Amino acid sequence: ETILSTRKLSKTYVADGVQAHVLGSVDLELYRGDFTSIMGPSGSGKSTLLYCLSGMDAPTSGEVIFEGEDIARLGQGRLSELRAQRFGFVFQAANLVSNLTLYENVAVPGYLKRGRSASETKRATDELVARMGLAQVASHLPSQASGGQKQRCAVARAVVNEPAIVFADEPTGALNRANSLEVLDLLGELNRNGISILMVTHDVRSAVRGNRVLYFEDGGIRGELELAPWDPAF
Ligand code: ADP
Ligand code: ADP
């Protein structure tokens, strides 16, 4: 079943009167339950694609269909609602709120979710904090936490509202090897629990964690890698 697809998705930036074509007519189909990786060189347009797919940026032309709705044409209200209730985001930098504890950083989107009780949010936060290995440091501020702890907190925050899909943009880009492996393991576990994942990365060792690896270059999908899931060669 398709969860998210694009038709002729294009994105052009104009700077100083010069047009840069960053995405050229991308046709893409993502399936519910997949952990899809999009791998490709830096500067090829992967982040721009992710932003257009997740409603953070507007395409110049084309369609982005999420569960039957063209999000490229939604009003701000409906788009914010989708982003808050159906999407989760993880970036290279954890971007935590510096004056909230790790626990509070995870819980805040839950309290903002319409129709959700405080006790439900507390239960979901407790469970995630434990699952992400943050129980011992839950009351610490981000400034007192390690890079790996902060990124695990960002992953927990991304899923506290039980999104349909998590968009991850170079989630291991700022981490050392051990922390990268942990974050990739956690994304894999979330995927096994039913959350669809779309990760963009230039790192082949991260990309192969996906059950589907698309190769992106020069503004478009150029093919699909025929790799076994989690190929031990990497
Ligand atoms: P990747 O994620 O693959 O590294 P990006 O999507 O970040 O690639 O960038 C692709 C190209 O688009 C780059 O050449 C970048 O300079 C350009 N670009 C990205 N965002 C903007 C913007 N807001 N204005 C102008 N050019 C941009
Ligand atoms: P460091 O010396 O900082 O620990 P490494 O040389 O171990 O860094 O790794 C460099 C980068 O490669 C890391 O930032 C990480 O994102 C990535 N990386 C390393 N090993 C793996 C792996 N097995 N799977 C995915 N990404 C990895």
CSV table of N, CA and C and ligand atoms in Angstrom, one decimal, residues 172-173 175-177 180-181 184 203 205-206 230 234, ligand 2:
chain,number,residue,atom,x,y,z
A,172,THR,N,22.4,10.4,11.5
A,172,THR,CA,23.7,10.0,12.2
A,172,THR,C,24.8,10.9,11.8
A,173,GLY,N,24.5,12.0,11.0
A,173,GLY,CA,25.6,12.8,10.5
A,173,GLY,C,26.5,13.5,11.5
A,175,LEU,N,27.1,12.1,14.6
A,175,LEU,CA,27.4,11.1,15.6
A,175,LEU,C,28.6,10.3,15.3
A,176,ASN,N,29.3,9.8,16.3
A,176,ASN,CA,30.4,8.8,16.1
A,176,ASN,C,29.8,7.5,15.8
A,177,ARG,N,30.6,6.5,15.5
A,177,ARG,CA,30.2,5.2,15.0
A,177,ARG,C,29.2,4.5,16.0
A,180,SER,N,25.9,6.2,16.1
A,180,SER,CA,25.2,6.1,14.8
A,180,SER,C,24.5,4.7,14.8
A,181,LEU,N,25.2,3.7,15.3
A,181,LEU,CA,24.7,2.3,15.3
A,181,LEU,C,23.5,2.3,16.2
A,184,LEU,N,20.5,4.1,14.5
A,184,LEU,CA,20.0,3.3,13.4
A,184,LEU,C,19.2,2.1,13.9
A,203,ASP,N,25.5,8.4,3.5
A,203,ASP,CA,26.3,7.4,4.1
A,203,ASP,C,25.8,6.0,3.8
A,205,ARG,N,26.6,3.1,4.7
A,205,ARG,CA,26.5,2.2,5.9
A,205,ARG,C,25.2,2.5,6.7
A,206,SER,N,24.7,3.7,6.6
A,206,SER,CA,23.4,4.0,7.2
A,206,SER,C,22.3,3.6,6.3
A,230,TRP,N,20.4,-4.7,5.4
A,230,TRP,CA,21.5,-4.8,6.3
A,230,TRP,C,22.6,-5.7,5.9
A,234,PHE,N,28.7,-4.1,4.8
A,234,PHE,CA,28.8,-2.7,5.3
A,234,PHE,C,28.9,-2.7,6.8
B,2,ADP,P1,34.3,8.5,14.8
B,2,ADP,O1,35.8,8.3,14.6
B,2,ADP,O2,33.9,9.9,15.0
B,2,ADP,O3,33.8,7.5,15.8
B,2,ADP,P2,33.7,6.8,12.6
B,2,ADP,O4,34.9,6.8,11.8
B,2,ADP,O5,33.5,5.6,13.5
B,2,ADP,O6,33.6,8.1,13.4
B,2,ADP,O7,32.5,7.0,11.6
B,2,ADP,C1,32.4,8.1,10.8
B,2,ADP,C2,30.9,8.3,10.4
B,2,ADP,O8,30.4,7.1,9.7
B,2,ADP,C3,30.1,8.4,11.7
B,2,ADP,O9,29.7,9.8,11.9
B,2,ADP,C4,28.9,7.6,11.4
B,2,ADP,O10,27.8,8.5,11.0
B,2,ADP,C5,29.2,6.8,10.2
B,2,ADP,N1,29.2,5.3,10.5
B,2,ADP,C6,30.3,4.7,11.0
B,2,ADP,N2,30.0,3.4,11.1
B,2,ADP,C7,28.8,3.2,10.7
B,2,ADP,C8,27.9,2.1,10.6
B,2,ADP,N3,28.3,0.8,10.9
B,2,ADP,N4,26.7,2.2,10.1
B,2,ADP,C9,26.3,3.5,9.8
B,2,ADP,N5,27.0,4.6,9.9
B,2,ADP,C10,28.2,4.4,10.4
